[in-house]
Coordinates of C-alpha atoms in Angstrom, one line a residue:
Chain O
M1 CA 24.4 85.7 20.1
K2 CA 22.0 82.7 20.0
L3 CA 24.0 81.1 17.4
I4 CA 27.3 81.8 19.1
K5 CA 25.8 80.2 22.4
T6 CA 24.5 77.2 20.5
M7 CA 27.9 76.6 18.9
L8 CA 29.5 76.8 22.5
Y9 CA 27.1 74.4 23.8
F10 CA 27.7 72.0 20.7
I11 CA 31.6 72.4 21.5
V12 CA 31.0 71.5 25.2
A13 CA 28.8 68.5 24.2
V14 CA 31.5 67.3 21.6
L15 CA 34.4 67.6 23.9
A16 CA 32.5 66.0 27.0
T17 CA 31.4 63.0 24.6
F18 CA 35.0 62.7 23.4
L19 CA 36.4 62.7 26.9
L20 CA 34.0 60.2 27.9
T21 CA 34.5 57.9 24.8
S22 CA 38.3 58.1 25.0
I23 CA 38.3 57.3 28.9
V24 CA 36.1 54.1 28.3
G25 CA 37.9 53.0 25.3
T26 CA 41.1 52.9 27.4
Q27 CA 39.4 51.0 30.1
L28 CA 38.2 48.4 27.5
M29 CA 41.5 48.1 26.1
L30 CA 43.1 47.6 29.5
A31 CA 40.4 45.2 30.2
D32 CA 41.7 43.0 27.3
I33 CA 45.2 43.5 28.5
L34 CA 44.3 42.0 31.8
S35 CA 42.6 39.0 30.2
F36 CA 46.0 38.2 28.7
G37 CA 47.5 37.8 32.4
L38 CA 49.5 41.2 32.5
V39 CA 49.1 43.3 35.7
V40 CA 47.9 46.8 35.2
S41 CA 48.7 49.3 38.0
L42 CA 46.6 52.3 38.8
S43 CA 49.5 54.4 37.4
D44 CA 49.5 52.4 34.3
R45 CA 45.8 53.1 34.2
V46 CA 46.1 56.8 34.7
S47 CA 49.1 57.2 32.1
A48 CA 47.1 55.1 29.5
T49 CA 44.1 57.1 29.9
I50 CA 45.8 60.6 29.5
H51 CA 48.1 59.1 26.5
D52 CA 44.8 58.0 24.7
I53 CA 43.1 61.3 25.3
A54 CA 46.2 63.1 23.8
G55 CA 46.5 60.5 21.1
L56 CA 42.8 60.4 20.0
A57 CA 42.5 64.3 20.3
T58 CA 42.6 64.9 16.6
M59 CA 40.6 61.9 15.0
L60 CA 37.7 61.5 17.6
P61 CA 36.3 64.9 18.1
I62 CA 36.4 65.5 14.5
L63 CA 34.3 62.3 14.0
I64 CA 32.0 63.2 16.8
S65 CA 31.5 66.9 15.6
V66 CA 30.5 65.9 12.2
T67 CA 28.3 62.9 13.4
F68 CA 26.7 65.1 16.2
L69 CA 26.1 68.0 13.8
L70 CA 24.2 65.9 11.3
A71 CA 22.3 63.9 13.9
F72 CA 21.4 67.2 15.8
I73 CA 20.0 68.8 12.6
I74 CA 18.0 65.8 12.1
A75 CA 16.9 65.6 15.6
E76 CA 15.9 69.4 15.6
S77 CA 13.9 69.0 12.4
G78 CA 12.1 66.0 13.9
R79 CA 11.2 68.0 17.1
R80 CA 9.8 70.8 15.3
I81 CA 7.7 68.5 13.1
T82 CA 6.3 66.2 15.9
S83 CA 6.5 68.9 18.7
G84 CA 8.2 66.3 20.9
K85 CA 10.5 67.1 23.7
R86 CA 13.9 68.4 22.6
I87 CA 15.8 66.2 25.2
Y88 CA 14.5 63.0 24.1
W89 CA 15.1 63.8 20.4
Y90 CA 18.8 64.8 21.1
M91 CA 19.3 61.9 23.3
A92 CA 18.1 59.5 20.7
A93 CA 20.3 61.3 18.0
G94 CA 23.3 60.9 20.3
L95 CA 22.5 57.3 21.1
T96 CA 22.3 56.4 17.6
S97 CA 24.6 58.6 15.4
L98 CA 28.0 57.2 16.9
P99 CA 27.2 53.6 16.1
A100 CA 25.7 54.6 12.7
S101 CA 28.9 56.5 11.7
L102 CA 31.4 53.8 13.0
T103 CA 29.4 51.2 11.0
L104 CA 29.4 53.4 8.0
I105 CA 33.3 53.8 8.2
K106 CA 33.7 50.1 8.8
T107 CA 31.4 49.4 5.8
L108 CA 33.7 51.8 3.4
M109 CA 37.0 50.9 4.8
G110 CA 36.8 47.4 6.0
G111 CA 37.9 47.9 9.6
T112 CA 37.0 49.6 12.8
V113 CA 38.7 52.9 13.2
F114 CA 38.2 53.0 17.0
A115 CA 39.0 49.8 18.6
A116 CA 36.4 50.0 21.4
A117 CA 33.7 49.7 18.6
R118 CA 34.8 46.2 17.5
T119 CA 32.7 44.4 19.8
G120 CA 28.7 44.7 20.3
S121 CA 29.4 45.6 24.0
G122 CA 31.8 48.2 23.1
M123 CA 29.5 49.7 20.6
L124 CA 26.8 49.7 23.3
I125 CA 29.1 51.7 25.5
I126 CA 30.0 54.2 22.8
A127 CA 26.2 54.6 22.1
L128 CA 25.7 55.4 25.7
C129 CA 28.5 58.1 25.4
G130 CA 26.7 59.6 22.6
L131 CA 23.4 59.5 24.6
F132 CA 25.2 61.5 27.2
G133 CA 26.5 63.8 24.7
G134 CA 23.0 64.5 23.2
W135 CA 21.6 64.9 26.7
L136 CA 24.2 67.6 27.6
F137 CA 23.7 69.6 24.4
A138 CA 19.9 69.5 24.9
R139 CA 20.3 70.6 28.5
L140 CA 22.5 73.5 27.8
V141 CA 20.1 74.7 25.0
N142 CA 17.2 74.4 27.3
M143 CA 18.7 76.2 30.2
G144 CA 16.6 78.9 31.3
K145 CA 13.9 78.4 28.8
P146 CA 10.6 76.6 29.0
E147 CA 10.4 73.3 26.7
Chain A
M1 CA 85.6 75.6 5.0
K2 CA 88.4 73.0 4.1
M3 CA 86.5 70.5 6.2
L4 CA 83.2 71.1 4.5
F5 CA 84.9 70.5 1.3
R6 CA 86.4 67.2 2.3
L7 CA 83.0 66.0 3.6
C8 CA 81.3 67.2 0.3
L9 CA 83.9 65.2 -1.5
L10 CA 83.7 62.0 0.7
F11 CA 79.9 62.2 0.3
L12 CA 80.0 62.3 -3.5
L13 CA 82.6 59.3 -3.6
V14 CA 80.2 57.1 -1.4
S15 CA 77.2 58.2 -3.4
S16 CA 78.9 57.2 -6.8
A17 CA 80.2 53.9 -5.2
Q18 CA 76.7 53.1 -4.1
A19 CA 75.4 54.3 -7.5
A20 CA 77.6 52.0 -9.3
E21 CA 77.1 48.9 -7.3
Y22 CA 73.8 47.7 -9.3
K23 CA 71.6 48.5 -12.1
I24 CA 67.8 47.9 -12.3
E25 CA 66.2 46.4 -15.3
T26 CA 62.4 45.5 -16.0
V27 CA 61.7 42.0 -16.4
A28 CA 57.9 42.3 -16.7
E29 CA 55.4 45.1 -16.5
G30 CA 51.6 45.4 -16.4
L31 CA 51.1 43.2 -13.6
S32 CA 47.9 43.5 -11.4
Y33 CA 49.4 44.0 -7.8
P34 CA 51.9 41.3 -8.0
W35 CA 52.6 39.5 -4.7
A36 CA 55.2 36.5 -5.0
I37 CA 57.4 35.0 -7.3
A38 CA 58.5 31.3 -7.8
F39 CA 61.5 30.2 -9.6
L40 CA 61.3 27.0 -11.5
P41 CA 63.8 24.7 -12.2
D42 CA 63.6 25.2 -16.0
G43 CA 64.3 29.0 -15.6
D44 CA 60.6 30.0 -15.8
M45 CA 59.1 32.1 -13.0
L46 CA 55.7 32.3 -11.9
V47 CA 54.1 35.5 -10.3
T48 CA 51.1 35.7 -8.5
E49 CA 48.7 38.8 -9.0
R50 CA 46.6 39.7 -5.9
S51 CA 43.7 40.2 -8.2
G52 CA 43.6 36.5 -8.7
Q53 CA 45.7 35.5 -11.7
L54 CA 49.0 33.4 -11.7
R55 CA 51.5 34.4 -14.5
R56 CA 54.4 32.6 -16.1
I57 CA 57.4 34.5 -17.3
T58 CA 59.3 32.4 -19.9
G59 CA 62.6 33.3 -21.5
G60 CA 62.3 37.0 -19.9
E61 CA 58.7 37.2 -21.7
L62 CA 55.5 37.6 -19.5
Q63 CA 53.0 35.1 -21.0
Q64 CA 49.6 36.7 -21.5
E65 CA 47.5 33.8 -20.6
P66 CA 47.1 33.2 -16.9
I67 CA 47.5 29.8 -15.4
G68 CA 44.5 28.0 -13.8
D69 CA 41.6 28.7 -11.4
F70 CA 41.5 28.7 -7.8
P71 CA 38.6 27.1 -6.0
D72 CA 36.5 29.6 -4.0
L73 CA 39.0 32.6 -4.4
H74 CA 38.0 35.7 -2.8
V75 CA 39.5 38.9 -3.9
D76 CA 38.8 41.9 -1.7
G77 CA 41.0 44.6 0.1
Q78 CA 44.3 42.9 1.1
G79 CA 42.9 39.5 0.1
G80 CA 43.2 37.6 -3.2
L81 CA 46.0 35.3 -4.6
L82 CA 49.0 35.7 -2.3
D83 CA 52.1 33.6 -1.8
I84 CA 53.5 30.7 -4.2
L85 CA 56.2 28.0 -3.4
P86 CA 57.2 25.2 -5.6
D87 CA 57.9 22.0 -4.0
S88 CA 61.6 20.9 -3.4
E89 CA 61.0 18.1 -5.9
F90 CA 59.1 20.2 -8.5
A91 CA 61.3 18.8 -11.2
T92 CA 59.6 15.6 -10.7
N93 CA 56.5 16.3 -9.1
H94 CA 55.4 19.7 -10.6
R95 CA 53.6 20.4 -7.3
L96 CA 53.0 24.1 -6.2
Y97 CA 51.9 25.4 -2.9
L98 CA 49.7 28.4 -2.9
S99 CA 48.0 30.8 -0.5
Y100 CA 44.9 33.1 -1.1
S101 CA 41.8 34.5 0.5
T102 CA 38.6 32.4 0.2
G103 CA 34.9 32.8 1.3
S104 CA 32.9 36.0 1.0
K105 CA 32.9 39.6 2.2
S106 CA 31.2 38.6 5.5
A107 CA 33.1 35.4 6.1
N108 CA 36.4 34.8 4.6
A109 CA 39.5 33.1 5.7
L110 CA 43.2 32.2 4.5
R111 CA 43.4 29.0 2.4
V112 CA 46.5 27.1 1.3
I113 CA 46.3 24.5 -1.5
S114 CA 48.7 22.3 -3.5
A115 CA 48.3 21.9 -7.0
R116 CA 50.3 20.2 -9.9
L117 CA 51.3 22.4 -12.6
E118 CA 50.2 20.7 -16.0
G119 CA 51.1 22.9 -18.8
N120 CA 49.0 26.1 -18.3
K121 CA 46.5 24.6 -15.9
L122 CA 46.6 23.5 -12.4
G123 CA 45.6 19.7 -11.6
S124 CA 45.1 17.6 -8.5
I125 CA 44.1 20.6 -6.3
T126 CA 44.2 19.7 -2.9
T127 CA 43.2 22.2 0.0
L128 CA 45.9 21.8 2.8
F129 CA 44.7 24.3 5.2
T130 CA 41.9 26.9 5.7
A131 CA 42.3 29.2 8.8
S132 CA 39.7 29.2 11.4
L133 CA 37.9 31.4 12.0
T134 CA 36.3 33.3 9.3
K135 CA 36.3 37.0 9.5
D136 CA 34.3 40.1 8.0
T137 CA 37.2 42.2 7.3
P138 CA 39.3 42.4 4.1
H139 CA 42.6 42.9 6.0
H140 CA 45.4 41.0 7.7
F141 CA 45.4 37.6 6.0
G142 CA 49.2 37.1 6.3
G143 CA 49.6 34.3 3.8
R144 CA 53.4 33.8 3.5
L145 CA 54.6 30.3 3.0
A146 CA 58.2 28.7 3.6
F147 CA 59.6 25.1 3.7
M148 CA 61.4 24.0 6.9
P149 CA 64.5 21.8 6.3
D150 CA 62.3 18.7 7.3
S151 CA 59.9 19.5 4.4
T152 CA 57.1 20.8 6.6
L153 CA 55.3 23.7 5.4
L154 CA 55.1 27.1 7.4
I155 CA 52.1 29.5 6.9
T156 CA 51.8 32.8 8.4
V157 CA 48.1 34.0 9.3
G158 CA 47.1 37.5 10.2
E159 CA 44.7 38.3 12.9
G160 CA 42.3 39.8 10.9
F161 CA 42.5 43.5 12.0
D162 CA 39.4 43.7 13.9
Y163 CA 40.0 40.4 15.8
R164 CA 43.5 41.4 17.3
E165 CA 42.8 39.6 20.8
K166 CA 42.3 36.3 19.0
A167 CA 46.1 36.2 18.5
Q168 CA 46.5 35.5 22.3
S169 CA 44.4 32.6 22.3
L170 CA 45.3 29.2 21.0
D171 CA 41.8 27.9 20.0
N172 CA 42.1 29.8 16.6
H173 CA 44.4 30.4 13.8
F174 CA 44.2 34.3 13.8
G175 CA 48.0 35.8 14.3
K176 CA 49.5 32.7 14.4
L177 CA 52.5 30.9 12.5
I178 CA 51.0 27.4 11.4
R179 CA 53.4 24.4 10.7
I180 CA 51.7 21.4 8.6
N181 CA 53.1 18.5 6.5
K182 CA 53.0 18.9 2.8
D183 CA 49.8 16.7 2.7
G184 CA 48.0 18.8 5.2
T185 CA 48.3 16.7 8.3
V186 CA 49.8 18.0 11.5
P187 CA 53.3 17.1 12.5
A188 CA 53.5 15.1 15.7
D189 CA 56.1 17.5 17.0
N190 CA 54.0 20.5 16.9
P191 CA 54.3 22.3 20.1
F192 CA 50.6 22.4 21.0
V193 CA 49.3 18.9 19.6
D194 CA 48.8 17.6 23.2
R195 CA 47.3 20.9 24.7
E196 CA 43.6 20.7 25.4
H197 CA 41.8 23.6 23.6
A198 CA 44.7 24.4 21.4
L199 CA 44.8 23.9 17.7
P200 CA 47.5 21.5 16.6
E201 CA 48.8 23.3 13.6
I202 CA 49.9 26.2 15.7
W203 CA 53.8 26.8 15.9
T204 CA 54.0 30.3 17.3
W205 CA 51.4 32.7 18.5
G206 CA 51.1 36.6 19.3
H207 CA 51.5 37.9 15.7
R208 CA 49.8 40.8 13.9
N209 CA 50.1 40.5 10.1
P210 CA 53.1 38.6 9.0
Q211 CA 53.9 39.0 5.4
G212 CA 57.6 37.8 5.4
L213 CA 58.8 34.5 6.4
L214 CA 62.1 32.8 5.7
V215 CA 64.0 29.9 6.7
S216 CA 67.6 31.0 6.4
A217 CA 70.6 28.7 5.1
D218 CA 71.5 27.9 8.8
G219 CA 68.0 26.7 9.4
T220 CA 66.9 29.9 11.5
V221 CA 63.6 30.7 10.9
W222 CA 62.9 34.7 10.4
L223 CA 59.6 36.4 10.5
H224 CA 58.6 40.0 9.9
E225 CA 55.1 41.4 10.5
H226 CA 53.5 44.7 10.1
G227 CA 52.8 46.7 13.3
P228 CA 50.1 49.2 13.4
R229 CA 51.3 52.9 13.4
G230 CA 54.9 52.0 14.3
G231 CA 56.3 48.7 15.8
D232 CA 56.7 46.7 12.7
E233 CA 58.9 43.7 13.7
L234 CA 61.7 41.3 12.9
N235 CA 61.3 38.1 14.8
R236 CA 63.5 35.2 15.2
I237 CA 61.1 32.2 15.6
E238 CA 61.3 29.5 18.1
P239 CA 58.4 26.8 18.2
G240 CA 55.8 27.4 20.9
K241 CA 57.0 30.9 21.7
N242 CA 54.3 33.9 22.1
Y243 CA 55.4 37.0 20.1
G244 CA 53.1 39.3 22.2
W245 CA 50.6 40.9 19.7
P246 CA 48.5 42.8 21.0
A247 CA 49.4 42.5 24.7
I248 CA 52.9 44.1 23.9
T249 CA 53.9 46.4 21.1
H250 CA 56.0 49.1 20.0
G251 CA 53.4 50.8 18.0
V252 CA 50.1 52.6 18.7
D253 CA 46.7 52.2 17.0
Y254 CA 45.9 54.0 13.7
S255 CA 43.7 56.2 15.8
G256 CA 46.4 57.5 18.2
A257 CA 45.3 55.3 21.1
Y258 CA 47.2 52.6 22.8
V259 CA 46.9 49.1 21.5
S260 CA 48.7 48.1 24.8
P261 CA 50.8 50.4 27.1
F262 CA 53.3 47.6 27.5
T263 CA 56.3 46.9 25.2
E264 CA 57.4 43.8 27.2
A265 CA 55.9 41.1 29.5
E266 CA 57.1 37.9 31.1
G267 CA 56.7 35.0 28.7
M268 CA 56.5 37.1 25.6
E269 CA 59.3 37.4 23.0
Q270 CA 60.9 40.6 22.1
P271 CA 61.5 41.3 18.4
V272 CA 65.2 41.2 17.1
A273 CA 64.4 44.7 15.6
Y274 CA 61.5 47.1 15.1
W275 CA 60.5 49.9 12.9
T276 CA 58.9 53.1 14.0
P277 CA 57.7 54.7 12.3
S278 CA 56.5 51.8 10.0
I279 CA 58.1 50.8 6.7
A280 CA 55.2 48.3 6.2
P281 CA 57.4 45.2 5.7
S282 CA 56.3 42.6 3.1
G283 CA 58.6 40.1 1.3
F284 CA 61.8 38.8 2.7
C285 CA 64.9 37.0 1.5
E286 CA 68.4 36.0 2.3
Y287 CA 71.0 36.5 -0.4
Q288 CA 73.1 33.5 -1.0
G289 CA 74.2 34.2 -4.6
D290 CA 77.4 35.0 -6.3
L291 CA 76.8 38.2 -8.2
F292 CA 76.8 40.4 -5.1
P293 CA 79.6 39.0 -2.9
Q294 CA 79.2 41.8 -0.5
W295 CA 75.6 41.0 0.1
Q296 CA 76.4 37.3 1.1
G297 CA 74.1 36.2 3.9
N298 CA 72.3 39.6 4.3
L299 CA 68.6 39.6 4.7
F300 CA 66.5 41.7 2.3
V301 CA 63.1 43.1 3.7
A302 CA 60.8 44.7 1.0
A303 CA 58.9 47.9 2.2
L304 CA 55.8 49.2 1.2
A305 CA 55.2 52.4 3.0
E306 CA 58.9 53.3 3.0
K307 CA 59.1 52.5 -0.8
S308 CA 62.5 50.8 -0.3
V309 CA 64.1 47.6 0.5
R310 CA 66.0 47.3 3.7
R311 CA 69.3 45.4 3.6
L312 CA 69.9 44.0 7.0
V313 CA 73.8 42.9 7.9
M314 CA 73.2 40.3 10.5
E315 CA 75.7 39.3 13.4
N316 CA 75.2 36.7 15.9
G317 CA 71.4 36.9 15.3
K318 CA 71.2 40.5 15.8
V319 CA 70.9 43.5 13.3
K320 CA 74.3 44.9 12.9
S321 CA 73.4 47.6 10.2
Q322 CA 70.8 48.5 8.0
E323 CA 71.0 50.1 4.3
I324 CA 67.7 51.6 2.7
M325 CA 67.8 50.8 -1.0
F326 CA 66.0 51.3 -4.2
T327 CA 64.1 54.4 -2.9
E328 CA 65.1 55.9 -6.4
L329 CA 62.2 53.7 -7.7
D330 CA 59.7 55.7 -5.6
Q331 CA 57.6 52.5 -5.6
R332 CA 56.0 50.5 -3.0
I333 CA 57.9 47.3 -3.1
R334 CA 55.8 44.3 -2.2
E335 CA 58.3 41.5 -2.7
V336 CA 62.3 40.8 -2.8
R337 CA 63.6 37.4 -3.9
A338 CA 67.0 36.3 -4.4
G339 CA 66.9 34.3 -7.7
P340 CA 68.8 31.0 -8.3
D341 CA 70.8 33.0 -10.9
G342 CA 72.0 35.3 -8.4
Y343 CA 70.0 38.3 -9.3
L344 CA 67.8 40.1 -6.9
Y345 CA 64.1 40.4 -7.9
L346 CA 61.6 43.1 -6.8
L347 CA 58.0 43.3 -7.3
T348 CA 56.3 46.7 -7.2
D349 CA 53.0 47.0 -5.6
S350 CA 50.4 48.8 -8.2
N351 CA 47.8 47.9 -10.5
E352 CA 50.7 48.7 -13.1
G353 CA 53.1 46.6 -11.1
K354 CA 56.4 45.5 -12.4
M355 CA 59.0 42.6 -11.8
L356 CA 62.5 44.3 -11.6
R357 CA 65.9 42.5 -11.7
I358 CA 68.9 44.0 -9.8
S359 CA 72.1 42.9 -11.4
P360 CA 75.7 44.4 -10.8
A361 CA 76.5 47.5 -12.6
N362 CA 79.5 46.0 -14.1

């Protein structure tokens, strides 16, 4: 039962991070489009955001799942060894893991698979989305139990 | 039933007519990712291999010894030795123009040199152009060359994959079509020579990764470019125009997200044709030979992903019809060129690449 609950919390954290990352990625893309002098209406923004959530729905959740799985295993191990607070370990894991895996993919493939990660500021925003995912997972796991 | 029989008969007749139209012969094999062909006045052919060698074919025989060395050549990913173009006065000056990637993994760029072919060596090497900025990706170099009727040299430069926004800025060479003189200087009538913060070599902008460039017999400049997932484009080029990437596109990013939600915008050119799903066009020619009169004036586009060559029948600057050819080879086609002998030549894209000659069946 505990394992199923943890898996459920993990899926919720992955999906929330995916939605956040996808939405942020679309807004960064539209900021570039605005900088070219094009006009982006609210309906353009909403439809582009929905399009990207659907378009990324295969690649990005898989990337986040694999990344978070490895990162959270490391975070849990670290927490047990040092007896630190779970929430800080998982936030740190979430913050660092997505930039790490996107950088690894760029090193292996020579290009960035998720366009928002091409710039330092974009990567920072993605890292913050990961931080939120780590925080959410730790909060869900911690619900109703003392640290 | 009778109708079905007639349709089958018609299909068989059309198929056999098409099958009888040409035959395919191997001119050379064992080429390492061949990229471009140059036809020399004495009947020899030169072939660039992306892995960094320039090879000569004499009397239908591939010579084992590669020609020359290329200063600061950087071979990685889609980069390496790319296009080759003989001077229009090659018979007297033996001058070649070559494009390749230079630099390092963390800072590479497209370079164009001219060199004199001296036997099996390259002499008097002069750097004519090096793209600014440098990049840290091994993708999207562009690299196609073509001469204009006024002997100025056109060069395609890709946007470097991770640097797509640079294609919409005139202060760099990414995602641009470049025009220079044969000595590397800038023609005085280039469209941005007097514009502040614009590089004077730029002729057109807003391109992604153009790997097809052609000046047709009537002087029209055609360019095709790879789109991302879909949106490969055929463009009719006019100086100073913005071809839109990445502000407008008919493709989406490899991830599935938008590159842009827009396919058109004021001040940005529409392609004459686009291909979705992508065919991955690379290599381009206009057929003006005598051996295939039915192909006279047609444009041929080599396609990597589609493993084909597209024959484009043009009318009034538009694509009237397209034929997908040579799929029976089941090979990625990097280059298609019409030889001065009237044959069509293909290069297949692999570590065991081939040069193939297309001749009439009879």
